[in-house]
Coordinates of C-alpha atoms in Angstrom, one line a residue:
Chain A
X1 CA 0.0 0.0 0.0
X2 CA 1.8 3.1 -1.1
X3 CA 1.2 6.6 -0.1
X4 CA -0.8 8.9 -2.3
X5 CA 0.3 12.4 -3.0
X6 CA -1.5 14.7 -0.7
X7 CA -1.3 17.6 -3.1
X8 CA -4.7 18.4 -4.6
X9 CA -5.7 17.0 -7.9
X10 CA -8.9 18.5 -9.3
X11 CA -9.2 20.3 -5.9
X12 CA -9.4 17.0 -4.0
X13 CA -7.1 16.2 -1.2
X14 CA -6.1 12.6 -0.7
X15 CA -5.4 11.1 2.7
X16 CA -2.1 9.4 3.2
X17 CA -1.9 5.8 4.1
X18 CA 0.5 3.7 6.0
X19 CA 1.1 0.0 5.9
X20 CA -0.4 -1.5 9.1
X21 CA 0.3 -4.9 10.6
X22 CA -1.0 -6.1 13.9
X23 CA 1.2 -8.2 16.2
X24 CA -1.5 -8.9 18.8
X25 CA -1.7 -12.6 18.4
X26 CA 0.2 -13.2 21.7
X27 CA -2.5 -11.2 23.6
X28 CA -5.4 -13.3 22.5
X29 CA -6.7 -15.9 24.9
X30 CA -9.3 -17.6 22.8
X31 CA -7.1 -20.7 22.5
X32 CA -6.3 -20.9 26.1
X33 CA -8.1 -23.5 28.2
X34 CA -8.4 -23.0 31.9
X35 CA -7.6 -26.2 33.8
X36 CA -7.7 -24.9 37.3
X37 CA -4.1 -23.8 37.3
X38 CA -2.7 -21.2 39.6
X39 CA -0.4 -18.3 39.0
X40 CA 2.7 -20.3 39.8
X41 CA 2.8 -21.4 36.2
X42 CA 3.0 -17.9 34.7
X43 CA 5.7 -17.0 37.2
X44 CA 7.6 -20.1 36.2
X45 CA 7.3 -19.2 32.5
X46 CA 8.4 -15.7 33.2
X47 CA 11.4 -16.7 35.4
X48 CA 12.6 -19.3 32.9
X49 CA 12.3 -16.9 30.0
X50 CA 14.1 -14.1 31.7
X51 CA 16.6 -16.2 33.4
X52 CA 17.7 -17.7 30.1
X53 CA 18.1 -14.2 28.8
X54 CA 19.9 -12.9 31.9
X55 CA 22.3 -15.9 31.8
X56 CA 23.2 -15.0 28.3
X57 CA 24.0 -11.4 29.3
X58 CA 26.1 -12.4 32.4
X59 CA 29.4 -13.0 30.5
X60 CA 29.3 -9.4 29.3
X61 CA 28.6 -8.0 32.8
X62 CA 30.7 -10.0 35.2
X63 CA 32.3 -12.9 33.5
X64 CA 34.3 -14.3 36.4
X65 CA 31.8 -14.5 39.2
X66 CA 30.3 -17.8 40.0
X67 CA 26.5 -18.2 39.3
X68 CA 24.3 -20.2 41.6
X69 CA 20.8 -20.8 42.7
X70 CA 19.4 -19.5 46.0
X71 CA 19.8 -22.9 47.7
X72 CA 23.4 -23.1 46.5
X73 CA 24.5 -19.9 48.3
X74 CA 27.4 -20.2 50.7
X75 CA 28.0 -17.7 53.4
X76 CA 30.5 -15.1 52.4
X77 CA 31.1 -16.4 49.0
X78 CA 30.6 -13.8 46.2
X79 CA 28.2 -15.0 43.5
X80 CA 25.4 -14.0 41.2
X81 CA 21.9 -15.2 41.7
X82 CA 19.0 -14.7 39.3
X83 CA 15.4 -14.7 40.4
X84 CA 12.0 -13.0 40.7
X85 CA 11.8 -10.1 43.1
X86 CA 9.1 -10.0 45.7
X87 CA 8.5 -6.8 47.6
X88 CA 7.1 -7.3 51.1
X89 CA 4.9 -4.3 51.8
X90 CA 3.4 -3.6 55.1
X91 CA 0.6 -1.5 53.8
X92 CA -0.4 -3.7 50.9
X93 CA -4.0 -4.6 51.4
X94 CA -4.4 -8.2 52.1
X95 CA -7.7 -10.2 52.1
X96 CA -6.5 -12.0 55.2
X97 CA -6.6 -8.8 57.3
X98 CA -10.3 -9.2 57.4
X99 CA -9.8 -12.2 59.6
X100 CA -7.0 -11.0 61.9
X101 CA -8.0 -9.6 65.2
X102 CA -5.6 -6.7 65.1
X103 CA -5.8 -4.3 62.2
X104 CA -2.6 -3.4 60.3
X105 CA -0.9 0.0 60.5
X106 CA -3.1 2.9 59.6
X107 CA -2.6 4.2 56.0
X108 CA -0.3 7.1 55.5
X109 CA -1.3 10.4 54.0
X110 CA -1.4 9.0 50.5
X111 CA -3.8 6.1 50.7
X112 CA -3.5 5.3 47.0
X113 CA 0.1 4.5 47.4
X114 CA 1.1 1.6 49.6
X115 CA 4.7 2.2 50.1
X116 CA 6.3 2.2 53.6
X117 CA 9.9 2.8 54.7
X118 CA 9.9 -0.8 56.1
X119 CA 9.3 -2.4 52.7
X120 CA 12.0 -4.9 51.7
X121 CA 12.8 -7.0 48.7
X122 CA 13.1 -10.8 48.6
X123 CA 14.6 -12.7 45.7
X124 CA 13.0 -16.0 44.8
X125 CA 13.7 -18.9 42.4
X126 CA 12.5 -22.5 42.3
X127 CA 14.9 -23.6 45.0
X128 CA 14.2 -20.9 47.6
X129 CA 14.0 -17.3 48.6
X130 CA 16.3 -14.9 50.3
X131 CA 15.9 -11.5 51.8
X132 CA 17.8 -8.9 49.9
X133 CA 19.6 -6.0 51.6
X134 CA 22.0 -3.2 50.7
X135 CA 21.8 0.2 49.2
X136 CA 22.0 -0.8 45.6
X137 CA 18.5 -2.3 45.3
X138 CA 16.0 0.3 46.4
X139 CA 12.6 -1.1 47.4
X140 CA 11.0 2.1 46.3
X141 CA 12.0 1.5 42.7
X142 CA 11.3 -2.2 42.3
X143 CA 8.1 -4.1 42.5
X144 CA 7.1 -7.7 42.8
X145 CA 7.5 -9.7 39.6
X146 CA 10.6 -8.2 38.2
X147 CA 13.3 -10.7 37.3
X148 CA 16.9 -9.4 37.9
X149 CA 20.4 -10.7 38.4
X150 CA 22.1 -9.8 41.7
X151 CA 25.8 -9.8 42.4
X152 CA 26.6 -10.1 46.1
X153 CA 27.1 -12.5 48.9
X154 CA 25.2 -14.1 51.7
X155 CA 25.7 -12.5 55.1
X156 CA 25.9 -14.1 58.5
X157 CA 22.3 -13.3 59.2
X158 CA 21.1 -15.2 56.2
X159 CA 20.4 -12.1 54.0
X160 CA 21.9 -11.4 50.6
X161 CA 24.0 -8.3 50.6
X162 CA 23.8 -6.8 47.1
X163 CA 26.8 -5.2 45.5
X164 CA 25.4 -4.8 42.0
X165 CA 22.2 -5.4 40.0
X166 CA 21.6 -6.2 36.4
X167 CA 18.2 -5.8 34.7
X168 CA 17.4 -7.4 31.4
X169 CA 17.8 -4.0 29.7
X170 CA 16.1 -2.5 26.7
X171 CA 15.7 -5.2 24.1
X172 CA 17.2 -5.1 20.6
X173 CA 15.4 -2.8 18.2
X174 CA 15.0 -3.3 14.5
X175 CA 16.6 -0.3 12.9
X176 CA 14.5 1.9 10.7
X177 CA 15.9 2.7 7.3
X178 CA 17.1 6.3 7.3
X179 CA 15.1 8.0 4.6
X180 CA 13.6 11.4 4.6
X181 CA 10.1 10.2 3.7
X182 CA 7.2 12.3 4.3
X183 CA 5.3 13.4 7.3
X184 CA 2.6 11.0 8.4
X185 CA 0.8 11.6 11.6
X186 CA -0.8 9.2 14.1
X187 CA -3.4 10.6 16.6
X188 CA -3.5 9.1 20.1
X189 CA -6.5 9.8 22.3
X190 CA -7.8 8.1 25.5
X191 CA -10.2 8.6 28.3
X192 CA -13.1 9.8 26.1
X193 CA -15.4 8.7 28.9
X194 CA -18.5 9.2 26.8
X195 CA -21.5 9.0 29.1
X196 CA -19.8 10.5 32.1
X197 CA -20.6 13.9 33.5
X198 CA -17.2 15.3 32.8
X199 CA -17.1 14.5 29.1
X200 CA -18.1 17.2 26.7
X201 CA -19.5 15.9 23.5
X202 CA -18.6 19.0 21.7
X203 CA -14.9 18.6 22.3
X204 CA -14.9 15.1 20.9
X205 CA -17.0 16.3 17.9
X206 CA -14.3 19.0 17.3
X207 CA -11.6 16.3 17.3
X208 CA -13.6 14.1 14.9
X209 CA -14.2 17.1 12.6
X210 CA -10.6 18.0 12.6
X211 CA -9.4 14.5 11.9
X212 CA -11.9 14.0 9.0
X213 CA -11.0 17.3 7.5
X214 CA -14.3 19.1 8.1
X215 CA -12.6 22.0 10.0
X216 CA -10.4 24.8 8.8
X217 CA -9.1 26.0 5.5
X218 CA -7.1 24.2 2.8
X219 CA -3.9 24.5 4.7
X220 CA -5.4 22.9 7.8
X221 CA -7.1 20.3 5.8
X222 CA -3.9 19.3 4.1
X223 CA -2.3 18.8 7.5
X224 CA -5.3 16.6 8.5
X225 CA -4.9 14.7 5.3
X226 CA -1.5 13.5 6.6
X227 CA -3.1 11.7 9.6
X228 CA -2.9 8.0 8.8
X229 CA -4.4 6.4 11.8
X230 CA -6.3 7.1 15.1
X231 CA -5.6 5.1 18.2
X232 CA -8.1 5.2 21.0
X233 CA -6.3 3.9 24.1
X234 CA -9.1 2.9 26.5
X235 CA -11.8 4.2 28.7
X236 CA -14.0 5.3 25.8
X237 CA -17.2 4.9 27.6
X238 CA -18.5 5.3 31.2
X239 CA -21.3 3.0 31.8
X240 CA -23.8 4.2 34.4
X241 CA -23.0 1.4 36.9
X242 CA -25.4 2.8 39.4
X243 CA -28.1 1.1 37.5
X244 CA -26.6 -2.3 38.0
X245 CA -27.8 -3.3 41.4
X246 CA -28.5 -6.9 40.9
X247 CA -32.1 -6.4 39.9
X248 CA -33.5 -7.0 36.4
X249 CA -33.3 -3.9 34.4
X250 CA -36.4 -2.3 33.0
X251 CA -36.5 -1.2 29.4
X252 CA -35.9 2.4 30.2
X253 CA -32.8 1.5 32.3
X254 CA -31.5 -0.8 29.6
X255 CA -31.8 2.1 27.2
X256 CA -29.9 4.4 29.6
X257 CA -27.2 1.7 30.0
X258 CA -26.5 1.3 26.4
X259 CA -26.6 5.0 25.5
X260 CA -22.9 5.8 25.9
X261 CA -21.9 2.9 23.7
X262 CA -24.4 3.9 21.0
X263 CA -23.0 7.5 21.1
X264 CA -19.5 6.2 20.8
X265 CA -20.5 4.0 17.8
X266 CA -22.0 7.1 16.0
X267 CA -18.8 9.0 16.6
X268 CA -16.6 6.1 15.6
X269 CA -18.6 5.7 12.4
X270 CA -17.7 9.2 11.5
X271 CA -14.0 8.5 12.0
X272 CA -14.0 5.1 10.5
X273 CA -15.6 6.4 7.3
X274 CA -12.5 8.4 6.6
X275 CA -9.5 7.0 8.4
X276 CA -8.4 3.7 10.0
X277 CA -9.1 3.6 13.7
X278 CA -7.9 1.2 16.4
X279 CA -9.9 1.0 19.6
X280 CA -8.4 -0.6 22.7
X281 CA -10.4 -1.5 25.9
X282 CA -9.6 0.2 29.1
X283 CA -10.3 -0.3 32.8
X284 CA -13.8 1.1 32.6
X285 CA -14.8 -0.4 29.2
X286 CA -17.2 -3.3 28.7
X287 CA -14.4 -5.8 28.2
X288 CA -12.9 -8.4 30.5
X289 CA -11.1 -7.2 33.7
X290 CA -7.8 -9.1 33.7
X291 CA -5.0 -8.4 31.3
X292 CA -4.6 -9.0 28.5
X293 CA -8.0 -7.4 27.9
X294 CA -9.6 -8.8 24.8
X295 CA -10.8 -6.6 22.0
X296 CA -14.2 -5.0 22.4
X297 CA -16.8 -7.0 20.7
X298 CA -18.1 -6.0 17.2
X299 CA -21.7 -6.2 18.3
X300 CA -21.1 -3.1 20.5
X301 CA -20.3 -1.2 17.3
X302 CA -23.0 -2.2 14.8
X303 CA -22.4 0.7 12.4
X304 CA -18.7 1.3 12.7
X305 CA -17.7 -2.3 12.5
X306 CA -19.2 -2.4 9.0
X307 CA -16.1 -0.5 7.9
X308 CA -12.9 -2.3 7.3
X309 CA -11.0 0.7 8.7
X310 CA -12.5 0.0 12.1
X311 CA -10.4 -2.3 14.2
X312 CA -11.0 -3.5 17.7
X313 CA -7.7 -4.3 19.5
X314 CA -6.6 -5.9 22.7
X315 CA -4.9 -4.2 25.6
X316 CA -1.9 -4.2 25.5
X317 CA -1.6 -3.4 21.7
X318 CA 1.4 -4.1 19.6
X319 CA 1.4 -3.1 15.9
X320 CA 3.5 -1.7 13.1
X321 CA 2.9 1.3 10.9
X322 CA 5.2 1.4 7.9
X323 CA 8.4 0.5 9.6
X324 CA 7.6 1.9 13.0
X325 CA 6.6 -0.5 15.8
X326 CA 4.3 0.8 18.5
X327 CA 3.4 -0.8 21.8
X328 CA 1.0 0.6 24.4
X329 CA -1.6 0.0 27.0
X330 CA -4.6 1.7 28.4
X331 CA -2.9 2.6 31.7
X332 CA -3.5 -0.3 34.1
X333 CA 0.1 -1.4 34.2
X334 CA 1.5 2.1 34.9
X335 CA -1.2 3.0 37.4
X336 CA -0.4 -0.2 39.3
X337 CA 3.3 0.6 39.4
X338 CA 2.4 4.0 40.8
X339 CA 0.6 2.4 43.7
X340 CA 3.5 0.2 44.6
X341 CA 6.6 2.2 43.8
X342 CA 7.9 5.7 43.4
X343 CA 9.2 7.7 40.5
X344 CA 9.7 11.3 39.4
X345 CA 7.1 11.1 36.7
X346 CA 5.0 8.6 34.8
X347 CA 7.5 8.5 32.0
X348 CA 10.0 7.1 34.4
X349 CA 7.7 4.2 35.2
X350 CA 7.3 3.6 31.4
X351 CA 11.1 3.6 31.0
X352 CA 11.5 1.1 33.9
X353 CA 9.1 -1.4 32.4
X354 CA 11.1 -1.2 29.2
X355 CA 14.3 -1.8 31.0
X356 CA 12.8 -4.7 32.9
X357 CA 11.6 -5.9 29.5
X358 CA 8.1 -6.6 30.9
X359 CA 5.1 -4.5 30.3
X360 CA 3.2 -5.4 33.5
X361 CA 5.6 -6.9 36.1
X362 CA 3.0 -6.5 38.9
X363 CA 0.7 -8.9 37.1
X364 CA -0.6 -11.3 38.5
X365 CA 0.4 -10.1 42.0
X366 CA -1.7 -6.9 42.2
X367 CA -2.9 -6.6 38.6
X368 CA -5.5 -9.0 37.3
X369 CA -4.0 -11.4 34.7
X370 CA -5.0 -14.5 32.9
X371 CA -3.2 -17.6 34.4
X372 CA -1.1 -18.5 31.4
X373 CA 0.8 -21.8 31.7
X374 CA 3.4 -21.9 29.0
X375 CA 4.2 -18.3 28.2
X376 CA 4.2 -14.7 29.4
X377 CA 2.8 -12.5 26.7
X378 CA 3.9 -9.3 28.5
X379 CA 7.5 -10.0 27.9
X380 CA 8.9 -7.4 25.4
X381 CA 10.7 -9.3 22.7
X382 CA 11.9 -6.4 20.5
X383 CA 12.1 -2.8 21.4
X384 CA 9.2 -0.7 20.0
X385 CA 9.9 2.7 18.5
X386 CA 6.9 4.2 20.2
X387 CA 5.8 3.1 23.7
X388 CA 2.5 4.7 24.9
X389 CA 0.3 4.6 27.9
X390 CA -3.3 5.9 28.0
X391 CA -5.5 7.6 30.6
X392 CA -2.9 9.6 32.4
X393 CA -3.3 12.9 34.1
X394 CA -1.3 15.0 31.7
X395 CA 0.5 14.8 28.4
X396 CA 4.2 14.0 28.8
X397 CA 6.7 12.7 26.3
X398 CA 10.4 11.9 26.2
X399 CA 12.8 10.3 23.8
X400 CA 15.0 7.7 25.4
X401 CA 18.1 6.0 24.1
X402 CA 19.3 2.5 24.8
X403 CA 22.8 1.1 25.2
X404 CA 22.7 -0.4 21.7
X405 CA 21.5 2.8 20.0
X406 CA 17.8 2.0 20.4
X407 CA 15.5 5.1 20.3
X408 CA 12.1 5.0 21.9
X409 CA 9.5 7.7 22.0
X410 CA 7.6 7.4 25.3
X411 CA 4.2 9.0 25.4
X412 CA 1.7 9.5 28.2
X413 CA -1.7 10.2 26.7
X414 CA -3.9 12.3 28.9
X415 CA -7.6 11.7 29.6
X416 CA -9.5 13.6 26.9
X417 CA -12.7 14.1 28.9
X418 CA -10.7 16.1 31.5
X419 CA -8.0 17.8 29.5
X420 CA -9.3 18.0 25.9
X421 CA -5.8 17.0 24.7
X422 CA -5.0 14.5 22.1
X423 CA -1.5 13.5 21.0
X424 CA -0.1 13.7 17.5
X425 CA 2.9 11.7 16.5
X426 CA 4.9 12.2 13.4
X427 CA 6.0 8.8 12.1
X428 CA 8.9 10.2 10.1
X429 CA 10.9 11.6 12.9
X430 CA 9.0 10.4 16.0
X431 CA 8.3 13.9 17.1
X432 CA 5.2 14.5 19.2
X433 CA 3.0 17.4 20.0
X434 CA -0.4 18.0 21.7
X435 CA -3.6 18.9 20.0
X436 CA -5.9 20.6 22.4
X437 CA -9.6 21.3 22.0
X438 CA -11.4 23.8 24.2
X439 CA -15.0 24.7 24.3
X440 CA -15.0 27.7 26.7
X441 CA -15.8 31.1 25.5
X442 CA -13.5 34.1 26.4
Chain B
X1 CA 2.6 -46.3 80.1
X2 CA 2.2 -48.5 83.1
X3 CA 2.3 -51.8 81.3
X4 CA 5.4 -53.8 81.5
X5 CA 7.3 -54.9 78.5
X6 CA 5.8 -58.3 78.4
X7 CA 2.4 -56.8 78.0
X8 CA 3.3 -54.8 74.9
X9 CA 2.4 -57.6 72.5
X10 CA -1.0 -58.0 74.1
X11 CA -1.6 -54.3 73.8
X12 CA -1.5 -54.3 70.0
X13 CA -3.5 -56.8 68.2
X14 CA -1.4 -59.1 66.2
X15 CA -1.3 -58.7 62.5
X16 CA -0.3 -61.1 59.7
X17 CA 3.2 -60.3 58.5
X18 CA 2.7 -59.4 54.9
X19 CA 5.7 -57.1 54.5
X20 CA 5.1 -53.5 53.6
X21 CA 1.7 -52.0 52.9
X22 CA -1.1 -54.4 52.2
X23 CA -3.4 -54.2 49.2
X24 CA -6.8 -52.9 50.1
X25 CA -9.8 -55.0 49.6
X26 CA -11.6 -54.6 46.3
X27 CA -13.2 -51.3 46.3
X28 CA -16.2 -50.3 44.2
X29 CA -14.8 -49.9 40.8
X30 CA -13.5 -46.4 40.4
X31 CA -14.1 -45.7 36.7
X32 CA -12.6 -42.2 36.8
X33 CA -9.0 -42.8 37.4
X34 CA -8.4 -39.1 38.0
X35 CA -10.8 -39.0 40.9
X36 CA -9.6 -41.8 43.1
X37 CA -6.1 -41.3 44.3
X38 CA -4.4 -44.6 43.6
X39 CA -1.0 -43.5 44.1
X40 CA 1.1 -43.2 47.2
X41 CA 3.9 -40.8 47.8
X42 CA 5.7 -43.0 50.2
X43 CA 7.4 -45.7 48.3
X44 CA 8.6 -48.7 50.2
X45 CA 8.0 -47.3 53.7
X46 CA 5.1 -47.6 56.0
X47 CA 5.7 -44.3 57.8
X48 CA 2.3 -42.8 57.0
X49 CA 0.4 -46.1 57.3
X50 CA 2.2 -47.9 60.1
X51 CA 1.2 -51.4 60.9
X52 CA -0.5 -50.2 64.2
X53 CA -2.9 -47.9 62.4
X54 CA -4.1 -50.4 59.9
X55 CA -4.2 -53.3 62.2
X56 CA -8.0 -53.0 62.4
X57 CA -8.7 -51.8 59.0
X58 CA -7.2 -51.2 55.6
X59 CA -5.0 -48.4 54.3
X60 CA -6.7 -45.3 53.0
X61 CA -4.9 -45.3 49.8
X62 CA -4.1 -47.9 47.3
X63 CA -0.6 -48.4 46.2
X64 CA -0.4 -50.2 42.9
X65 CA 1.9 -48.5 40.6
X66 CA 4.6 -49.7 38.3
X67 CA 7.9 -48.4 37.3
X68 CA 6.4 -46.3 34.5
X69 CA 4.4 -44.4 37.0
X70 CA 7.6 -44.1 39.1
X71 CA 9.4 -42.5 36.2
X72 CA 6.5 -40.1 35.6
X73 CA 6.4 -39.2 39.3
X74 CA 10.1 -38.3 39.2
X75 CA 9.2 -36.1 36.2
X76 CA 6.5 -34.4 38.2
X77 CA 8.8 -33.8 41.1
X78 CA 11.6 -32.4 39.0
X79 CA 11.8 -28.7 39.9
X80 CA 13.5 -27.7 36.6
X81 CA 10.3 -28.1 34.7
X82 CA 8.3 -25.9 36.9
X83 CA 5.3 -26.6 39.1
X84 CA 3.3 -29.7 38.3
X85 CA -0.1 -28.8 39.7
X86 CA -2.7 -27.4 37.4
X87 CA -1.3 -28.9 34.2
X88 CA -1.6 -32.2 32.7
X89 CA 1.7 -34.1 32.5
X90 CA 1.7 -34.0 28.7
X91 CA 1.1 -30.2 28.7
X92 CA 4.0 -29.8 31.1
X93 CA 6.2 -31.9 29.0
X94 CA 5.3 -30.0 25.9
X95 CA 6.0 -26.7 27.7
X96 CA 9.4 -28.0 28.8
X97 CA 10.1 -28.9 25.2
X98 CA 9.0 -25.6 23.8
X99 CA 11.0 -23.7 26.4
X100 CA 14.1 -25.6 25.3
X101 CA 14.7 -27.7 28.4
X102 CA 15.1 -31.0 26.5
X103 CA 12.9 -33.2 28.7
X104 CA 13.6 -36.9 28.1
X105 CA 12.0 -38.2 25.0
X106 CA 10.8 -41.5 26.5
X107 CA 8.6 -39.6 28.9
X108 CA 7.0 -37.9 26.0
X109 CA 6.4 -41.2 24.2
X110 CA 5.0 -42.7 27.4
X111 CA 2.6 -39.9 27.9
X112 CA 1.5 -39.8 24.3
X113 CA 0.9 -43.6 24.3
X114 CA -1.8 -42.9 26.8
X115 CA -1.9 -45.9 29.1
X116 CA -0.5 -44.0 32.0
X117 CA -1.9 -41.4 34.4
X118 CA -2.5 -38.1 32.5
X119 CA -2.5 -35.9 35.6
X120 CA 0.3 -35.2 38.0
X121 CA 0.9 -36.9 41.3
X122 CA -1.0 -34.4 43.4
X123 CA -4.0 -33.9 41.1
X124 CA -7.2 -34.1 43.1
X125 CA -5.4 -34.5 46.3
X126 CA -4.4 -30.9 47.1

């Protein structure tokens, strides 16, 4: 599929196109069969996958140090151990507290973050677990589920004193051919929250009109003609859950319940009629709860799913546009990291997940996840060029560079219903800017 | 115990010496192999079913397994292939193969032939 020239012929502007391929097959769970397994299987798959990787990286890091398992540790002997980190958190809510006579410590000022100065890390593999101490591995940075290699020694008290830590690191990236090309834009938007009291339908209509070229003069339309795809990253509707109280719904209530989705379908039809659109489910959307969230069903979008430009995608979503690979989620993974660890900004959480090579390390510990037995689909095989997360407070972006020359554009997409901001990415040079829509007068 | 040594034999009812764990009497036929635990985790010892306890009755568990089952149990217990609960033995073997762990081929053949227990040692008992 080649691009068409966007200069006008006979006064008509043509929209540019980009070659799209979806790599979401690893996130589909239709073929999985639940046999009563527990989460130990996915942890084993993750540990095995990442341990094999870390073992291959050890010769470049510390080639002469002996490698052993937790049970093979000898006191005072310097060695390297590889395992899954578990963070013991005092304030982490536990279902067992309901049954204990004494309540746990009262929450701190920030109840939505469960960190405590007494949190400590434990490294675990199949043979055993050992408490990790030292200043190198900060409990505030790490979360349960990250697989790392630790260099250190066992102390007299039975803890492991860490001298150095190695993470899996940013994976290898397929290089993009360096060619000037032409500007092609991708629009990211999330948190439309149609049906909620905060969403303003006029703002979204403005966005739709801008994308489809119904706004502005020729110059502005020619810019809009360079938009090749729209990605909607979760939380597109807000279903009035107050109606769902366990009783049978009357026809009026059923109508009210389905109104937000119908409105979304109408808007999506307008977009899909002119431009390819990907819609991902988010935490509030009518999709399954645990990750990977499956694509929203076609029957929710009777008119827009008639278009072949309409595509319902899972969360997380991995795809390729021309030669740019993009990976992103609707926000659950980063929001969960924010509850259990600390960072300067959301982009730092994003960068950490890339360096840990795992999109959602806290799954299945504190983030709902399907109990896979033989694979861990959240493992990042190759480095994407664009890594985005939806439903964040504000628009933030950064370009990070890896050790092997990888370049990744990190994007935090803000909630459109609150901010009126969508994100525009230029595929040619990975530059990003915000597109903001306001409806106030004066 | 106040009884003197000579009374010890009278204290416990005598039992026929049959060596090791006795076979249970014929139970109602358990058609579903996966439901009735026919396997014992204690091979060759009577530590869980000492003679004293079964002197008036029969063991709770049957213990008729052959060396094929023994090989498969060792496969279940091997930590390198991950946890065995929640997966059928064949699925676990396939997983070990796809993860590059080179599990022994004869276990694969044994499982595919299908005349052995499909589920792991602890299935239905934990």
